[in-house]
Every structure is written in C-alpha cells, then in structure tokens.
mmCIF file of C-alpha atoms in Angstrom:
data_model
loop_
_atom_site.group_PDB
_atom_site.id
_atom_site.type_symbol
_atom_site.label_atom_id
_atom_site.label_comp_id
_atom_site.label_asym_id
_atom_site.label_seq_id
_atom_site.Cartn_x
_atom_site.Cartn_y
_atom_site.Cartn_z
ATOM 1 C CA MET A 1 268.965 185.940 102.206
ATOM 2 C CA TYR A 2 268.329 188.940 100.373
ATOM 3 C CA GLN A 3 271.507 190.578 100.338
ATOM 4 C CA ASP A 4 271.456 193.967 97.567
ATOM 5 C CA THR A 5 270.657 196.280 99.405
ATOM 6 C CA ASN A 6 271.277 199.334 97.219
ATOM 7 C CA ASN A 7 269.128 202.134 96.411
ATOM 8 C CA LEU A 8 266.029 199.718 98.491
ATOM 9 C CA HIS A 9 264.469 200.900 102.055
ATOM 10 C CA ILE A 10 262.252 197.580 102.453
ATOM 11 C CA ALA A 11 263.259 194.487 101.376
ATOM 12 C CA THR A 12 261.218 191.278 102.665
ATOM 13 C CA GLU A 13 261.615 187.782 101.756
ATOM 14 C CA ASN A 14 258.439 185.520 101.670
ATOM 15 C CA ILE A 15 256.884 186.236 105.195
ATOM 16 C CA THR A 16 254.377 184.790 106.478
ATOM 17 C CA LYS A 17 251.547 185.925 108.923
ATOM 18 C CA SER A 18 248.723 183.766 110.585
ATOM 19 C CA TYR A 19 246.544 184.676 113.689
ATOM 20 C CA ARG A 20 243.933 182.152 116.061
ATOM 21 C CA SER A 21 240.466 182.132 116.970
ATOM 22 C CA GLY A 22 240.033 179.544 119.095
ATOM 23 C CA ASP A 23 240.970 176.724 116.668
ATOM 24 C CA ALA A 24 240.223 179.198 114.182
ATOM 25 C CA LYS A 25 243.812 180.063 112.075
ATOM 26 C CA THR A 26 243.628 182.218 109.353
ATOM 27 C CA VAL A 27 246.603 183.085 107.647
ATOM 28 C CA ALA A 28 246.503 186.728 106.777
ATOM 29 C CA LEU A 29 250.344 186.594 104.273
ATOM 30 C CA LYS A 30 251.372 184.071 102.847
ATOM 31 C CA ASN A 31 254.764 184.002 100.855
ATOM 32 C CA VAL A 32 255.268 188.307 100.688
ATOM 33 C CA SER A 33 258.307 189.185 98.834
ATOM 34 C CA LEU A 34 257.975 192.829 98.187
ATOM 35 C CA ARG A 35 260.973 195.131 96.920
ATOM 36 C CA ILE A 36 260.833 199.810 98.029
ATOM 37 C CA ALA A 37 263.292 202.006 96.975
ATOM 38 C CA GLN A 38 263.996 204.647 98.077
ATOM 39 C CA GLY A 39 261.558 207.595 97.899
ATOM 40 C CA GLU A 40 258.799 205.658 96.677
ATOM 41 C CA PHE A 41 254.580 206.177 96.937
ATOM 42 C CA ILE A 42 253.835 202.596 96.847
ATOM 43 C CA MET A 43 249.621 202.620 97.504
ATOM 44 C CA ILE A 44 248.422 199.473 98.614
ATOM 45 C CA THR A 45 244.651 197.741 97.815
ATOM 46 C CA GLY A 46 242.994 195.401 97.544
ATOM 47 C CA ARG A 47 239.238 193.694 99.638
ATOM 48 C CA ASN A 48 239.143 193.572 103.859
ATOM 49 C CA GLY A 49 240.230 190.958 104.879
ATOM 50 C CA SER A 50 243.525 190.515 102.771
ATOM 51 C CA GLY A 51 246.603 191.209 104.597
ATOM 52 C CA LYS A 52 246.470 194.609 103.305
ATOM 53 C CA SER A 53 246.937 196.157 106.967
ATOM 54 C CA THR A 54 249.069 193.461 108.472
ATOM 55 C CA LEU A 55 251.872 193.331 106.050
ATOM 56 C CA LEU A 56 251.424 197.026 106.594
ATOM 57 C CA HIS A 57 252.337 196.165 110.321
ATOM 58 C CA GLN A 58 255.367 193.587 108.808
ATOM 59 C CA LEU A 59 256.457 197.699 107.729
ATOM 60 C CA GLY A 60 256.515 199.017 110.272
ATOM 61 C CA LEU A 61 258.085 196.504 112.441
ATOM 62 C CA LEU A 62 254.554 196.587 113.795
ATOM 63 C CA ASP A 63 254.358 193.160 114.268
ATOM 64 C CA SER A 64 256.522 189.674 113.665
ATOM 65 C CA PRO A 65 255.985 187.080 110.236
ATOM 66 C CA ASP A 66 255.508 184.026 111.539
ATOM 67 C CA THR A 67 258.528 183.068 109.306
ATOM 68 C CA GLY A 68 260.398 184.865 106.034
ATOM 69 C CA GLU A 69 262.973 187.674 106.546
ATOM 70 C CA ILE A 70 262.140 192.031 106.448
ATOM 71 C CA TYR A 71 264.977 194.214 105.345
ATOM 72 C CA ILE A 72 265.184 198.196 106.153
ATOM 73 C CA ASN A 73 267.859 199.976 105.291
ATOM 74 C CA GLY A 74 269.740 196.868 104.008
ATOM 75 C CA ARG A 75 269.373 195.443 107.990
ATOM 76 C CA GLU A 76 267.251 192.544 108.766
ATOM 77 C CA VAL A 77 265.520 193.336 112.049
ATOM 78 C CA THR A 78 262.437 190.224 112.312
ATOM 79 C CA ARG A 79 264.761 188.489 114.655
ATOM 80 C CA LEU A 80 265.542 192.506 116.655
ATOM 81 C CA SER A 81 265.228 192.867 120.618
ATOM 82 C CA GLU A 82 262.123 193.942 120.891
ATOM 83 C CA LYS A 83 263.853 196.984 123.046
ATOM 84 C CA LYS A 84 265.739 197.747 119.969
ATOM 85 C CA ARG A 85 262.813 198.025 117.182
ATOM 86 C CA MET A 86 261.115 200.477 119.821
ATOM 87 C CA ASP A 87 263.969 202.560 118.699
ATOM 88 C CA MET A 88 264.326 202.337 115.493
ATOM 89 C CA ARG A 89 260.175 202.939 115.190
ATOM 90 C CA LEU A 90 261.081 206.000 116.700
ATOM 91 C CA ARG A 91 263.937 207.224 115.519
ATOM 92 C CA GLN A 92 263.246 205.901 111.861
ATOM 93 C CA LEU A 93 259.757 205.130 110.652
ATOM 94 C CA GLY A 94 256.790 207.836 111.137
ATOM 95 C CA TYR A 95 252.773 206.243 110.794
ATOM 96 C CA ILE A 96 249.622 207.757 110.508
ATOM 97 C CA PHE A 97 246.766 205.551 111.036
ATOM 98 C CA GLN A 98 242.994 206.251 110.532
ATOM 99 C CA GLU A 99 242.095 206.675 113.439
ATOM 100 C CA TYR A 100 244.447 209.705 114.152
ATOM 101 C CA ALA A 101 246.155 207.905 117.504
ATOM 102 C CA LEU A 102 246.318 211.813 118.968
ATOM 103 C CA VAL A 103 246.201 211.823 122.750
ATOM 104 C CA ALA A 104 242.735 213.762 124.031
ATOM 105 C CA GLU A 105 244.327 215.390 126.511
ATOM 106 C CA LEU A 106 247.520 216.753 124.936
ATOM 107 C CA SER A 107 247.767 220.163 122.869
ATOM 108 C CA ALA A 108 248.409 219.853 119.308
ATOM 109 C CA LEU A 109 252.415 221.228 119.851
ATOM 110 C CA GLU A 110 251.613 218.617 122.087
ATOM 111 C CA ASN A 111 250.895 215.513 120.314
ATOM 112 C CA VAL A 112 253.422 216.688 117.859
ATOM 113 C CA MET A 113 256.002 216.413 120.073
ATOM 114 C CA LEU A 114 255.919 213.538 122.259
ATOM 115 C CA PRO A 115 258.087 210.672 119.597
ATOM 116 C CA ALA A 116 260.660 213.421 120.145
ATOM 117 C CA MET A 117 260.408 214.292 124.409
ATOM 118 C CA MET A 118 260.188 210.088 123.456
ATOM 119 C CA ILE A 119 263.730 209.128 123.021
ATOM 120 C CA GLY A 120 265.010 212.595 124.965
ATOM 121 C CA THR A 121 265.819 215.224 122.370
ATOM 122 C CA SER A 122 263.231 217.299 123.563
ATOM 123 C CA LYS A 123 265.568 220.537 123.687
ATOM 124 C CA ASP A 124 264.821 221.571 120.656
ATOM 125 C CA ALA A 125 261.441 219.680 120.678
ATOM 126 C CA ARG A 126 259.396 223.324 120.293
ATOM 127 C CA ASP A 127 260.545 224.391 118.274
ATOM 128 C CA LYS A 128 260.948 221.884 115.505
ATOM 129 C CA ALA A 129 256.719 220.941 116.649
ATOM 130 C CA LEU A 130 255.748 224.312 115.769
ATOM 131 C CA THR A 131 257.933 224.529 112.224
ATOM 132 C CA LEU A 132 255.747 220.626 111.346
ATOM 133 C CA LEU A 133 252.507 222.261 112.186
ATOM 134 C CA ALA A 134 252.929 225.105 110.316
ATOM 135 C CA LYS A 135 254.637 223.032 107.390
ATOM 136 C CA VAL A 136 251.191 221.074 106.983
ATOM 137 C CA GLY A 137 248.849 223.995 108.252
ATOM 138 C CA LEU A 138 247.573 224.538 111.788
ATOM 139 C CA ARG A 139 250.060 226.564 113.192
ATOM 140 C CA ASP A 140 247.614 228.981 114.442
ATOM 141 C CA LYS A 141 245.790 225.635 115.911
ATOM 142 C CA ALA A 142 249.345 224.673 118.230
ATOM 143 C CA ARG A 143 246.864 224.669 121.614
ATOM 144 C CA ARG A 144 243.968 223.204 120.428
ATOM 145 C CA LEU A 145 243.197 220.358 121.853
ATOM 146 C CA PRO A 146 241.337 217.550 118.962
ATOM 147 C CA THR A 147 238.448 217.132 120.086
ATOM 148 C CA GLN A 148 238.683 221.184 118.881
ATOM 149 C CA LEU A 149 240.240 220.128 116.047
ATOM 150 C CA SER A 150 238.094 219.035 112.595
ATOM 151 C CA GLY A 151 238.753 215.285 111.136
ATOM 152 C CA GLY A 152 240.861 217.093 109.139
ATOM 153 C CA GLU A 153 243.219 219.118 110.989
ATOM 154 C CA GLN A 154 243.657 216.168 113.625
ATOM 155 C CA GLN A 155 245.019 214.092 110.949
ATOM 156 C CA LYS A 156 247.617 215.895 109.173
ATOM 157 C CA VAL A 157 248.762 216.728 113.635
ATOM 158 C CA ALA A 158 249.207 213.250 113.479
ATOM 159 C CA ILE A 159 251.498 213.751 110.223
ATOM 160 C CA ALA A 160 253.428 216.611 111.168
ATOM 161 C CA ARG A 161 253.760 213.934 114.950
ATOM 162 C CA ALA A 162 255.088 211.241 112.354
ATOM 163 C CA LEU A 163 257.483 213.640 111.335
ATOM 164 C CA ILE A 164 259.411 215.374 113.893
ATOM 165 C CA ASN A 165 261.844 213.219 114.446
ATOM 166 C CA ALA A 166 263.136 212.716 111.087
ATOM 167 C CA PRO A 167 261.841 209.569 109.355
ATOM 168 C CA ARG A 168 263.063 209.044 105.782
ATOM 169 C CA ILE A 169 259.331 206.269 106.389
ATOM 170 C CA LEU A 170 255.827 206.603 106.332
ATOM 171 C CA PHE A 171 253.922 204.725 106.870
ATOM 172 C CA ALA A 172 250.316 205.228 106.578
ATOM 173 C CA ASP A 173 246.855 203.044 107.105
ATOM 174 C CA GLU A 174 244.394 203.736 105.395
ATOM 175 C CA PRO A 175 245.190 208.008 106.701
ATOM 176 C CA THR A 176 241.515 209.841 104.428
ATOM 177 C CA ALA A 177 239.100 206.995 105.461
ATOM 178 C CA ASN A 178 237.123 209.662 108.032
ATOM 179 C CA LEU A 179 238.250 212.326 106.135
ATOM 180 C CA ASP A 180 235.751 214.508 103.234
ATOM 181 C CA THR A 181 236.939 215.086 100.220
ATOM 182 C CA ILE A 182 238.825 218.466 100.411
ATOM 183 C CA ALA A 183 240.676 217.005 103.646
ATOM 184 C CA SER A 184 241.494 213.914 101.891
ATOM 185 C CA LYS A 185 242.793 216.303 99.036
ATOM 186 C CA ASP A 186 244.731 218.477 102.207
ATOM 187 C CA VAL A 187 246.754 215.331 102.993
ATOM 188 C CA LEU A 188 247.601 213.367 100.011
ATOM 189 C CA ARG A 189 248.717 216.721 98.797
ATOM 190 C CA ILE A 190 250.805 217.538 101.577
ATOM 191 C CA PHE A 191 251.908 213.051 101.595
ATOM 192 C CA LYS A 192 253.044 214.075 97.935
ATOM 193 C CA SER A 193 254.736 217.308 98.136
ATOM 194 C CA LEU A 194 256.962 215.126 101.936
ATOM 195 C CA ASN A 195 257.420 211.763 99.077
ATOM 196 C CA GLU A 196 259.214 214.442 95.339
ATOM 197 C CA GLN A 197 260.425 217.792 97.812
ATOM 198 C CA GLU A 198 261.770 215.553 100.694
ATOM 199 C CA HIS A 199 262.529 211.882 99.120
ATOM 200 C CA ILE A 200 260.940 210.775 102.298
ATOM 201 C CA THR A 201 259.459 207.420 101.251
ATOM 202 C CA ILE A 202 255.790 206.379 101.920
ATOM 203 C CA ALA A 203 253.514 203.301 102.193
ATOM 204 C CA MET A 204 249.901 203.895 102.698
ATOM 205 C CA ILE A 205 247.544 201.765 102.647
ATOM 206 C CA THR A 206 243.888 203.103 100.009
ATOM 207 C CA HIS A 207 240.245 201.292 98.809
ATOM 208 C CA GLU A 208 239.472 205.357 97.429
ATOM 209 C CA PRO A 209 240.878 203.717 92.868
ATOM 210 C CA GLU A 210 241.560 208.349 92.678
ATOM 211 C CA GLU A 211 243.648 208.152 95.448
ATOM 212 C CA LEU A 212 246.202 205.106 93.123
ATOM 213 C CA GLU A 213 247.007 208.377 91.040
ATOM 214 C CA TYR A 214 249.261 210.539 94.350
ATOM 215 C CA ALA A 215 251.371 207.085 94.514
ATOM 216 C CA THR A 216 254.291 206.479 92.433
ATOM 217 C CA ARG A 217 253.963 202.579 92.541
ATOM 218 C CA HIS A 218 250.573 200.426 93.057
ATOM 219 C CA ILE A 219 250.417 197.161 94.719
ATOM 220 C CA LYS A 220 247.844 194.954 95.975
ATOM 221 C CA LEU A 221 246.766 192.119 97.930
ATOM 222 C CA SER A 222 244.463 189.712 97.444
ATOM 223 C CA ASP A 223 244.035 186.441 100.150
ATOM 224 C CA GLY A 224 247.446 187.462 101.686
ATOM 225 C CA LYS A 225 249.278 187.197 98.566
ATOM 226 C CA LEU A 226 250.502 189.965 95.880
ATOM 227 C CA VAL A 227 248.484 190.124 92.731
#
C-alpha cells in the first residue's frame, strides 16, 4: 500500500487494465506506477493505442483498473462504491474532452451550470457560471447554444463547466485536437493560467510536440507502459 502522500494529488501503484473483444484480449496498461504532485501540469504522449486515454480514465475515476491501487489526495479510490466515485468526480475532479461533450439543447450558461445543479448547489450556480464564462472570454455569449459557437468557443465553455465545482485536479483528453492553431493556443493559455495562478493540477493528453512547452512535466506511454 502506498503511504507517502505528502504533496501528492495522484499516485498509482502497479495498475493494469485489459479489455476483451470476443476471444481477443488487449492489455491497455501494464503495471503503471505514477506520481503527480500538487500543482503539476502533466502532458501525456504516446502513439495511438499506447494507453493514454485508458490511463486518464483510471486517474479520473471514469473506469477502474483490473489490478493495482489509485490514490487521490491520499485516499485509495479503486475500492470505492460507484456512488462515492461519482460524488468524488463531481466535487473534486474536472474533465475536458476532445469532442466538448456539451448538451446541444442548453445554452453556454446552462451547460456551465449543469455540474453544480447535479450536486445541489444551484443557489449560486448562475453567478459562478457567468464569472467562469468571463474568465474564458465568453461572458457575452452566455445565451448562445453550442451550435452557435465555434469549436474553440465550445471548448472554452467545456473548460468553464469543468471548473464550476472548484476542482483541484483537471483531466483533459486531447482538448485541442479539433481546434485550429489560434484556438488551441487560447485553450493552452487558459490551462497555463489555471495551473500557475490557481495552482490547479492538470493531466492532459496531447499528440502535438509544440504543446509540451506549456507543461511542467512530460510522460510518455508505449504499449501500456511508462517510458
């Protein structure tokens, strides 16, 4: 069992994960042990199929490893009930996805408010959401639907939504993959500001070598193992 959790937001001990498709078995992660300290900005790279998204899903409690242990803020989380895992995801962790994952029928403001509504903190949700939209430069587009926003604007709404419950850890799965160069730099500057000024820990997957300069540390996966 991992005991030294001082100054760590995330620690894993020999986690493995495999998937089955019929008779075929794919081992996505192989005995991965990783430490992420508070305030780090980690970039995760590797070829397609190397296990990047699988690792991020384990760290973010979106999936569970077959074996091994995961600690978040010193707490072992792999054996928690799904209800407790969901509560932890909503209250302590934030997620930004490649495809934005906005609700098409909701305005930008309503999309940002949604996680706060899910944990019953709707009283101040509107004001918090407007403040976050202003932080990402979209206060004037709060009433627009996702289809009325550019890809970069939708991703900024997704970032604001991820921050509504004040998480201390953000997970981002190729958040710039569908964006042009200018929009990508805007998103990365927001991440850098969140990391440096608000000391939010960030773990992000990227395929773009030039994005590594924004990170404080770079880790690489190959065939399910840390390189």
